[in-house]
mmCIF file of C-alpha atoms and ligand atoms in Angstrom:
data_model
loop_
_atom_site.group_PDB
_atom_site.id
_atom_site.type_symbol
_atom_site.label_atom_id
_atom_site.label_comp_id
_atom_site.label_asym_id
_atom_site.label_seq_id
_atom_site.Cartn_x
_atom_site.Cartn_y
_atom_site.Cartn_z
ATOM 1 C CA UNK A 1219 159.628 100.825 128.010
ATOM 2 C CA UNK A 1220 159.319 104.799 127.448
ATOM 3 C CA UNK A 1221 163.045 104.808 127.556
ATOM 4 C CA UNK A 1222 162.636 103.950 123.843
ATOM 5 C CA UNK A 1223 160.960 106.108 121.451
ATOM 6 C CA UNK A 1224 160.558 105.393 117.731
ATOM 7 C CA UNK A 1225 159.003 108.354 116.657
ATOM 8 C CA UNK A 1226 159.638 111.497 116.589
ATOM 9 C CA UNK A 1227 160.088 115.250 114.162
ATOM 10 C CA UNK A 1228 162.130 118.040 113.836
ATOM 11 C CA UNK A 1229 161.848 120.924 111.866
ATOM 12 C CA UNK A 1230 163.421 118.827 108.907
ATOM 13 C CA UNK A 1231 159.466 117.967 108.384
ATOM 14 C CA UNK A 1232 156.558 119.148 110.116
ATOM 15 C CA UNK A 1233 158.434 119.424 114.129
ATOM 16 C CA UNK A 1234 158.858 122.534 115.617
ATOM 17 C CA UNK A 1235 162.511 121.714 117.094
ATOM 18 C CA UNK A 1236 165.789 121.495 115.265
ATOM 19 C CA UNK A 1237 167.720 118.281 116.085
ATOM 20 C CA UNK A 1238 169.949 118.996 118.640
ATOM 21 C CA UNK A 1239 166.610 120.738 120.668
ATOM 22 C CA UNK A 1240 164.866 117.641 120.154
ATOM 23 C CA UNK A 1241 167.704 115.539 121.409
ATOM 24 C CA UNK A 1242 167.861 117.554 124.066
ATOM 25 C CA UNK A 1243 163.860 117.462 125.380
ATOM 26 C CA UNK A 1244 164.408 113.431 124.654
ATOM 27 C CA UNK A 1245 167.514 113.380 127.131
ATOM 28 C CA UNK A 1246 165.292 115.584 129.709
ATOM 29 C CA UNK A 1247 162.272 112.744 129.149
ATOM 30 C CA UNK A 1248 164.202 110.454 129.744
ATOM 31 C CA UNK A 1249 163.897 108.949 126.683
ATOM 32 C CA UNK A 1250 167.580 106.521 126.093
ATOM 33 C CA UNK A 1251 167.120 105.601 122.511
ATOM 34 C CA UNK A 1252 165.285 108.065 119.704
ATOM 35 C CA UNK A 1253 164.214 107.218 116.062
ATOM 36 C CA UNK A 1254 163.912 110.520 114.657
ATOM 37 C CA UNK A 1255 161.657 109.792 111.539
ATOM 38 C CA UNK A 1256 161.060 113.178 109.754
ATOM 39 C CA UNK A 1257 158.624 112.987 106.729
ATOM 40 C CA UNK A 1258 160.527 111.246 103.528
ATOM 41 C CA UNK A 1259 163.810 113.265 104.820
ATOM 42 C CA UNK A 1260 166.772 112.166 106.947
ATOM 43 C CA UNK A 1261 168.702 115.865 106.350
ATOM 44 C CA UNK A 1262 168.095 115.871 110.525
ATOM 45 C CA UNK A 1263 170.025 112.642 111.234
ATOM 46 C CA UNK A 1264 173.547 113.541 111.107
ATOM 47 C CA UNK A 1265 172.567 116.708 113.344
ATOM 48 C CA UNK A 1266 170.906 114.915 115.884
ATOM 49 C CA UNK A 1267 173.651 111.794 116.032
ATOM 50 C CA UNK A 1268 176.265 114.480 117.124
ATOM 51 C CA UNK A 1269 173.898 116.068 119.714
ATOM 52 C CA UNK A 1270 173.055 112.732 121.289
ATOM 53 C CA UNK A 1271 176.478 111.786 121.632
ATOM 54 C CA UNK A 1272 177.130 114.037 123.516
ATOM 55 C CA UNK A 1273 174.271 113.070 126.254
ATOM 56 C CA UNK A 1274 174.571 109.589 126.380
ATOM 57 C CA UNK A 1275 171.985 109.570 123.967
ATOM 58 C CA UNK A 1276 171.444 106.667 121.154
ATOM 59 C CA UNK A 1277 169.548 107.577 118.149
ATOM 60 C CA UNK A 1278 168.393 105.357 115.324
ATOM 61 C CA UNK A 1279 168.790 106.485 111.965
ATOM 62 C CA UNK A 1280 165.395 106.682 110.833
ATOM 63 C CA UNK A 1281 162.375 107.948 108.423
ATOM 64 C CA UNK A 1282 158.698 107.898 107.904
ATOM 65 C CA UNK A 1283 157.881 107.238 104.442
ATOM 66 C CA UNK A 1284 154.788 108.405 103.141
ATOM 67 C CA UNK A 1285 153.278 106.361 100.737
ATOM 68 C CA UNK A 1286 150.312 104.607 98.725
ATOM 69 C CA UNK A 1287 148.622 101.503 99.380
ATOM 70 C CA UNK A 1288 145.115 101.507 97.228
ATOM 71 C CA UNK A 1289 143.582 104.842 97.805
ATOM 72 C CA UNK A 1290 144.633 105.685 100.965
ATOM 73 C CA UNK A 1291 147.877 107.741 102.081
ATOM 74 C CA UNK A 1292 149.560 105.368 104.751
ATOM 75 C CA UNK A 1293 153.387 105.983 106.406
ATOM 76 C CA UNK A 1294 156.024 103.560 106.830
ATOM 77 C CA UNK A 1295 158.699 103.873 109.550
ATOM 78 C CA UNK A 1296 162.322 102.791 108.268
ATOM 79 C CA UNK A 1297 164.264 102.151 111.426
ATOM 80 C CA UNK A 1298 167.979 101.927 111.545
ATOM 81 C CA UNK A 1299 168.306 102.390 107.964
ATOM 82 C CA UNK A 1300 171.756 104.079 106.065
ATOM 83 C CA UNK A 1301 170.466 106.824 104.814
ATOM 84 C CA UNK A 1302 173.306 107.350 102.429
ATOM 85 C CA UNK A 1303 172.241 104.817 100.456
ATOM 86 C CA UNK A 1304 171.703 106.105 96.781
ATOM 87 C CA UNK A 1305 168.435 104.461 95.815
ATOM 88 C CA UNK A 1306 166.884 106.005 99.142
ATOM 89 C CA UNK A 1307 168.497 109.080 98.335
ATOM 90 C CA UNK A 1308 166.890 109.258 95.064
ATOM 91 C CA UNK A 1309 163.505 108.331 95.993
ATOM 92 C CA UNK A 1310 163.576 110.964 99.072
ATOM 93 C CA UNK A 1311 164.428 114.028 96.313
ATOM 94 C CA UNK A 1312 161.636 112.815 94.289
ATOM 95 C CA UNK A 1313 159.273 113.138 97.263
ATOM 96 C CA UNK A 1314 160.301 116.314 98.228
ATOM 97 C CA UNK A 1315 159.795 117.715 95.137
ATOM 98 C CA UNK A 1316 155.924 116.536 94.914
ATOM 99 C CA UNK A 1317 155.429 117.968 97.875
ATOM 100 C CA UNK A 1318 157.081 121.508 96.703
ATOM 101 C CA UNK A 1319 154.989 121.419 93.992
ATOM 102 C CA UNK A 1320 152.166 120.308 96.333
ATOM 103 C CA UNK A 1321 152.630 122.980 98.633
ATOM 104 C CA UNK A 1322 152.198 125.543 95.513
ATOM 105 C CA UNK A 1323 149.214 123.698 94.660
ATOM 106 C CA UNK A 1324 147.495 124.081 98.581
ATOM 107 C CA UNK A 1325 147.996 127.231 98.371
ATOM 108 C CA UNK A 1326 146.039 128.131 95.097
ATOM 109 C CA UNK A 1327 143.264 126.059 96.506
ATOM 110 C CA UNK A 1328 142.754 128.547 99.845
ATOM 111 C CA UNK A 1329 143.528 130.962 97.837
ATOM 112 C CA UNK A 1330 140.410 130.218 95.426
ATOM 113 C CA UNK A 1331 138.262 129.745 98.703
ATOM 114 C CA UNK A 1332 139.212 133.310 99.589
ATOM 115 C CA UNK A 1333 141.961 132.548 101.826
ATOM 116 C CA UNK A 1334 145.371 134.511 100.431
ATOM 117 C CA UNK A 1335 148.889 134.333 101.520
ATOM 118 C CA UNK A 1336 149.572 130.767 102.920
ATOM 119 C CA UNK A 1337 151.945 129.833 100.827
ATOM 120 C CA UNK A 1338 154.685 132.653 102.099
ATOM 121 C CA UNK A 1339 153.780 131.898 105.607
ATOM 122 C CA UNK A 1340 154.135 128.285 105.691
ATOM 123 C CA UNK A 1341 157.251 128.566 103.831
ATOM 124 C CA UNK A 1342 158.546 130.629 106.884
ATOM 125 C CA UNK A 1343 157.729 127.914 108.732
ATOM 126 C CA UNK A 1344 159.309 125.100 107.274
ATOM 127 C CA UNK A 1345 162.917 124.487 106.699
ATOM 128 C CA UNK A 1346 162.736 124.735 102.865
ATOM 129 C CA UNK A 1347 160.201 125.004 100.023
ATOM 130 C CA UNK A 1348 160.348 121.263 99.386
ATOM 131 C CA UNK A 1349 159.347 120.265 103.449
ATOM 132 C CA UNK A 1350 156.550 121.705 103.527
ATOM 133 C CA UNK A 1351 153.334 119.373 105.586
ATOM 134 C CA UNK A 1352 150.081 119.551 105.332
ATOM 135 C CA UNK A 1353 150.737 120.139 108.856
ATOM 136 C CA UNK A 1354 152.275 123.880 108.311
ATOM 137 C CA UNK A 1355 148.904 124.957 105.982
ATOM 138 C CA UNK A 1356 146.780 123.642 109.174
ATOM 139 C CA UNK A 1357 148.693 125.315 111.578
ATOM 140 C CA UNK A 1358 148.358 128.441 109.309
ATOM 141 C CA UNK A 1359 144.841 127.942 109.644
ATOM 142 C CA UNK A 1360 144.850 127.945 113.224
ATOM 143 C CA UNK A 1361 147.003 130.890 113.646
ATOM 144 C CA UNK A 1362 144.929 132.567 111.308
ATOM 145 C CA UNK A 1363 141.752 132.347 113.122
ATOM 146 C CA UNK A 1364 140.064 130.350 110.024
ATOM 147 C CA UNK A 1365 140.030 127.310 112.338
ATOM 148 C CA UNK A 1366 139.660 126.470 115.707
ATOM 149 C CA UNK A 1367 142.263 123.666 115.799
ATOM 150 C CA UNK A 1368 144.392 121.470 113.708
ATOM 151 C CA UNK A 1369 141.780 118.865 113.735
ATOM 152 C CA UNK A 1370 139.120 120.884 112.205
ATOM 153 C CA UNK A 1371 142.146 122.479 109.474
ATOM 154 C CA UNK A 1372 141.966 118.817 108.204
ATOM 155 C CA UNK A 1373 138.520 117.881 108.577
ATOM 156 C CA UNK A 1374 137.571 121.173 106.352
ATOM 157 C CA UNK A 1375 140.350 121.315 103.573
ATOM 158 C CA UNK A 1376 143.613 119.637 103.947
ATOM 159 C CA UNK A 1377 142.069 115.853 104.419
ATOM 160 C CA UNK A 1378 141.993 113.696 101.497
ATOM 161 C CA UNK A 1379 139.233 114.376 99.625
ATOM 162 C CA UNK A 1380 138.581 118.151 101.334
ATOM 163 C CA UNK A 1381 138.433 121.265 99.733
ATOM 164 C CA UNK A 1382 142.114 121.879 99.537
ATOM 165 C CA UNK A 1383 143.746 118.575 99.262
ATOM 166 C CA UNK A 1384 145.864 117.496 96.159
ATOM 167 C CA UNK A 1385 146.372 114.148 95.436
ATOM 168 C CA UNK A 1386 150.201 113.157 95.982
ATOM 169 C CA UNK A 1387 152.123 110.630 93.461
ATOM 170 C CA UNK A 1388 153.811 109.231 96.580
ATOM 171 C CA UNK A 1389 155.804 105.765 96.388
ATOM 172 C CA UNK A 1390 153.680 102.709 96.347
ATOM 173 C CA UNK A 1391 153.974 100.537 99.667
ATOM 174 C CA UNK A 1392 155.671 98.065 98.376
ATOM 175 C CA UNK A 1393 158.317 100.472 97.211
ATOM 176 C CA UNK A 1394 158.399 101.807 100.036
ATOM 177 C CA UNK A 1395 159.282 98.865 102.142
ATOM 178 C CA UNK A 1396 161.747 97.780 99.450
ATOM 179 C CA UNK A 1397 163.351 101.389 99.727
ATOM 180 C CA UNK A 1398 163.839 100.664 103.679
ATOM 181 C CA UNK A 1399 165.268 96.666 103.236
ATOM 182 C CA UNK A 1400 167.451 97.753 100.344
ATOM 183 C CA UNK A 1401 169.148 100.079 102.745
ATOM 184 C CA UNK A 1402 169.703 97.887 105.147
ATOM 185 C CA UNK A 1403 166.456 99.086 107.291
ATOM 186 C CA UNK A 1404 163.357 97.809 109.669
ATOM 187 C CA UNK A 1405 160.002 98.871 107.893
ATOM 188 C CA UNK A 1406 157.499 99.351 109.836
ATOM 189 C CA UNK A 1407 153.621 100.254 109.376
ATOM 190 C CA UNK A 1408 153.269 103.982 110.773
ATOM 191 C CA UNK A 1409 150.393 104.325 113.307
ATOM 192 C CA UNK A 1410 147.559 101.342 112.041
ATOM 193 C CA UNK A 1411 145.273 102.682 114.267
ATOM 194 C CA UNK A 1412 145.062 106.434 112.513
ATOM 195 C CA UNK A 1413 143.701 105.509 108.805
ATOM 196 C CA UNK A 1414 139.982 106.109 107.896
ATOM 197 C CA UNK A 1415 139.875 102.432 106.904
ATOM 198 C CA UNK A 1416 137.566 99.201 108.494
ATOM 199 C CA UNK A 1417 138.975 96.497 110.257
ATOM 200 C CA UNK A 1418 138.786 93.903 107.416
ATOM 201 C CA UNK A 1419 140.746 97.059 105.244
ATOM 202 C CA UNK A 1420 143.434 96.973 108.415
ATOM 203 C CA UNK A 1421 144.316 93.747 107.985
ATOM 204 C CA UNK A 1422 144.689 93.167 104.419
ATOM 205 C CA UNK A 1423 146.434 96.524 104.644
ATOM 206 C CA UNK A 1424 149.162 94.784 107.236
ATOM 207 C CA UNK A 1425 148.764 91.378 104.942
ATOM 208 C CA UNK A 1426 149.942 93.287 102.179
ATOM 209 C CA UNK A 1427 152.995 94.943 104.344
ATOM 210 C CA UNK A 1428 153.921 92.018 105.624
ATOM 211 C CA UNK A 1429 153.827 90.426 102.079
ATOM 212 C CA UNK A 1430 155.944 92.763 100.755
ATOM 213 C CA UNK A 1431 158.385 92.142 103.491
ATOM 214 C CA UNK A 1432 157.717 94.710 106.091
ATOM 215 C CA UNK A 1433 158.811 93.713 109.721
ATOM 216 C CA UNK A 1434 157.155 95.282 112.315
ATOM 217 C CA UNK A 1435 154.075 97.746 112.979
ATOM 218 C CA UNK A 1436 153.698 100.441 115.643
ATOM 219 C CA UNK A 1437 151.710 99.077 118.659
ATOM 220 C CA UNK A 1438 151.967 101.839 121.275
ATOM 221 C CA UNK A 1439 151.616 105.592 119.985
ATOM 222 C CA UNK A 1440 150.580 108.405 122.311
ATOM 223 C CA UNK A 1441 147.110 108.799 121.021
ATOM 224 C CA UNK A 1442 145.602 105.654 120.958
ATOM 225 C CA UNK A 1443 143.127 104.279 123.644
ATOM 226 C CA UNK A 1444 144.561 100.993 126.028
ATOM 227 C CA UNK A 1445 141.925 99.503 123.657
ATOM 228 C CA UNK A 1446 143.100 100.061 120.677
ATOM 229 C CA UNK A 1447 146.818 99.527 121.767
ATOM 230 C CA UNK A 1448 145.658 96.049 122.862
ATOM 231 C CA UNK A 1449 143.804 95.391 119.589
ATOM 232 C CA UNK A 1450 146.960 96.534 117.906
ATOM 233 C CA UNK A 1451 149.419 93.854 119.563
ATOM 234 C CA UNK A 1452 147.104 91.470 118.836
ATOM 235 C CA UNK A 1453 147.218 92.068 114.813
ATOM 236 C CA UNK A 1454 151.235 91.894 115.109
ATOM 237 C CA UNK A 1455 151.133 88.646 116.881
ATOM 238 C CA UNK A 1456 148.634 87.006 114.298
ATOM 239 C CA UNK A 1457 150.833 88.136 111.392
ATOM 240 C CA UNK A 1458 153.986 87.574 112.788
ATOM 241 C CA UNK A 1459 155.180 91.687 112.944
ATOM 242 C CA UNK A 1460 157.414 92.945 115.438
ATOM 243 C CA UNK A 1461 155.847 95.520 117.968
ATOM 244 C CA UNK A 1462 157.548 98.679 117.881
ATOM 245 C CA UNK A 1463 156.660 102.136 120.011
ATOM 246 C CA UNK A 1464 156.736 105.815 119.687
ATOM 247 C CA UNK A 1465 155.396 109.320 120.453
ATOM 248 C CA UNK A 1466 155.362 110.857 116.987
ATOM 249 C CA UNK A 1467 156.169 113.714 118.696
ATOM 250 C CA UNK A 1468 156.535 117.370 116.580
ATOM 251 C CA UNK A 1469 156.405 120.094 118.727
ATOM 252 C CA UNK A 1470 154.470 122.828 120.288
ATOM 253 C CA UNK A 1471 151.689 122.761 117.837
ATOM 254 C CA UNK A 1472 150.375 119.658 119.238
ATOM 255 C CA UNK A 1473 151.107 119.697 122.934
ATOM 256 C CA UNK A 1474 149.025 117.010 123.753
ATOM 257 C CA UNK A 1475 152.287 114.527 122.688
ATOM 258 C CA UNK A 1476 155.675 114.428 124.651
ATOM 259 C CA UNK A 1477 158.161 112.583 123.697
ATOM 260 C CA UNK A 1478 159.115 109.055 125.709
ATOM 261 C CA UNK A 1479 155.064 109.486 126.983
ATOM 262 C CA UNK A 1480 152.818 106.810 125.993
ATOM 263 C CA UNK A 1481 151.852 102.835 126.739
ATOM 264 C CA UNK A 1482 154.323 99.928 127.311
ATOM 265 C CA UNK A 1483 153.976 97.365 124.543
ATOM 266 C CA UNK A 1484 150.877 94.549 125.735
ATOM 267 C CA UNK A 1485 152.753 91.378 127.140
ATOM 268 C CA UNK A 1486 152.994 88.581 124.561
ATOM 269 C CA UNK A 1487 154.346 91.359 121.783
ATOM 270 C CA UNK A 1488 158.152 91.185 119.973
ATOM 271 C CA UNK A 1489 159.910 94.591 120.385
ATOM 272 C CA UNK A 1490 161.369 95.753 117.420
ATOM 273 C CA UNK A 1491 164.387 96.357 118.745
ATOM 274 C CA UNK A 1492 165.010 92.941 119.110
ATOM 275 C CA UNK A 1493 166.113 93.172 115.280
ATOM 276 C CA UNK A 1494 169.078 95.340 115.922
ATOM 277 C CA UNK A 1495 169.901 93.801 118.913
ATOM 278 C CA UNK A 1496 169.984 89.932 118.490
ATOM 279 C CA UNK A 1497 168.381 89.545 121.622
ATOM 280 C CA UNK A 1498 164.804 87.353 122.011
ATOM 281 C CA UNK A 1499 161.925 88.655 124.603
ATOM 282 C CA UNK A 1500 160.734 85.774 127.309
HETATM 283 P P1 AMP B 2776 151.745 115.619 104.709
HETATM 284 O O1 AMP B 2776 152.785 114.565 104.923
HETATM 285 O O2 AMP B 2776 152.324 116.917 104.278
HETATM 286 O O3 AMP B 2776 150.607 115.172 103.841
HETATM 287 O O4 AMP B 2776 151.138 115.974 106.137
HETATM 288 C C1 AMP B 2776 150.664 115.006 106.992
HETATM 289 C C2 AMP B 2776 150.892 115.460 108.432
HETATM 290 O O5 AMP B 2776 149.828 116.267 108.869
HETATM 291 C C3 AMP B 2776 150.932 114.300 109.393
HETATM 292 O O6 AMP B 2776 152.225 113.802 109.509
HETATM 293 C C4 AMP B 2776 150.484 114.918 110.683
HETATM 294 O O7 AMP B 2776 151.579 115.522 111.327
HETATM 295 C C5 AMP B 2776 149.541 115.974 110.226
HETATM 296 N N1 AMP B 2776 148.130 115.538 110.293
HETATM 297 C C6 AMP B 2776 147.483 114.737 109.451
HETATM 298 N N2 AMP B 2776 146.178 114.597 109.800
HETATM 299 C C7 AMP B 2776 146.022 115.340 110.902
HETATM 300 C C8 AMP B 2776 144.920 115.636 111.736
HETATM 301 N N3 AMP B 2776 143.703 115.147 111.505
HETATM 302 N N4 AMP B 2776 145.138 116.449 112.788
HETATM 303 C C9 AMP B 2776 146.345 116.968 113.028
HETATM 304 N N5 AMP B 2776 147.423 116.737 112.261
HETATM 305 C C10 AMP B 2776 147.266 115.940 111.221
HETATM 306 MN MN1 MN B 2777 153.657 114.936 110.731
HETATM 307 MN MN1 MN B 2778 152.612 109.514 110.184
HETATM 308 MN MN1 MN B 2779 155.162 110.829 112.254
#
């Protein structure tokens, strides 16, 4: 059910639009219910409850966590969390300061490979020193003719391992779904189709989020195959997750996602949203 989307940025991380905007493109989607889930931040909540309200709109308080499970980098969706809560609160600032510093850090490294003056431009682009993405430097990249897309910006320097990438102390996944429970939140696993991992990795990968009491995992995203999506809702139904759905839209810079646009969950699949509402699927 499009109506329902569970992902989504604003310019409080790496999205082009401010709250209210997005609220606004959801409403002309026809998107009903939004999760807005900016990178370890929830500044854009309060901003884009008030702008639904007035639409008709619901929105889920919501983030996406980013965090460490082995050596890889993987995200974890906190739906319907209170993001006043002071342990969350804390954790978030420490986040955002890593990635200030990161962003610092980026921007030596182009710098070194003869690339000068990111780190003022992608600070014009985000909302604050301490929001900066990965996503910004790439789209710097692209606007500065170095590469010819955002794909490429990642496959050249910003992706783990590349020539610009800094190794982040983010939360460990276990923290990170404790972070989400303890504040009264869903966790879910963040797009299990996107990490550079095998399928034996996958799955001890959603064994270990599950273990550490992690509810659901995203099922249908906007850029996975009908494949994939189906491979996907298998996985939560063998280890007992929730399904849950979303665009992960963030803007202009990567028009190939709309919000409320992508697959209804495969038949046989809990929605997530069964959680908040008490209800049980057929
Ligand atoms: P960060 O959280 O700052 O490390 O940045 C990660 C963000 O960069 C993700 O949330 C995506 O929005 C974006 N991103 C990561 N990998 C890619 C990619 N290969 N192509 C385009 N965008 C990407
Ligand atoms: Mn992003
Ligand atoms: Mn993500
Ligand atoms: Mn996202």
């Amino acid at each position: 059910m499009p109506a329902i989307d569970l992902h989504s940025h604003s310019f409080y991380s790496d999205g082009t639009l401010s709250p209210a905007e997005l609220v606004a493109r959801a409403h002309a989607k026809g998107v009903q219910v939004l999760a807005l889930t900016d990178h370890d931040s929830v500044h854009g909540v309060a901003e884009a409850s008030t702008a639904a309200q007035e639409l008709g709109l619901t929105i889920v308080p919501a983030v996406e966590l980013s965090a460490v499970w082995r050596h890889w980098t993987i995200h974890v969706v906190g739906l319907g969390l209170d993001i006043a809560q002071p342990a969350l609160t804390e954790a978030l600032a420490l986040q955002a300061g890593a990635r200030g510093r990161r962003a610092r850090q980026i921007a030596e490294r182009l710098e070194a490979l003869r690339m000068p003056g990111s780190y003022e431009a992608v600070l014009a682009m985000a909302k604050d020193a301490d929001s900066i993405s990965r996503a910004h430097f790439a789209q710097w990249l692209v606007e500065t003719g170095r590469v010819t897309g955002m794909q490429q910006a990642f496959d050249r320097y910003l992706g783990q391992g590349k020539k610009a990438d800094v190794p982040m102390p983010w939360m460990s996944l276990e923290e990170a779904v404790a972070l989400i429970n303890g504040a009264g939140g869903h966790a879910v696993l963040a797009h299990p189709g996107r990490y550079s991992i095998t399928r034996t990795k996958l799955r001890e990968l959603i064994q270990a989020f599950k273990q550490a009491g992690g509810e659901a995992m995203e099922v249908a995203t906007a850029t996975e195959k009908p494949d994939i999506i189906r491979y996907l809702g298998q996985l939560s139904q063998q280890f007992g997750l929730h399904a849950s759905q979303g665009s992960d839209y963030h803007g202009s810079q990567m028009p190939w996602i709309e919000l409320g646009r992508f697959a209804e969950l495969p038949a046989g699949c809990r929605p997530v949203w069964e959680l908040w509402q008490g209800c049980s699927s057929a």
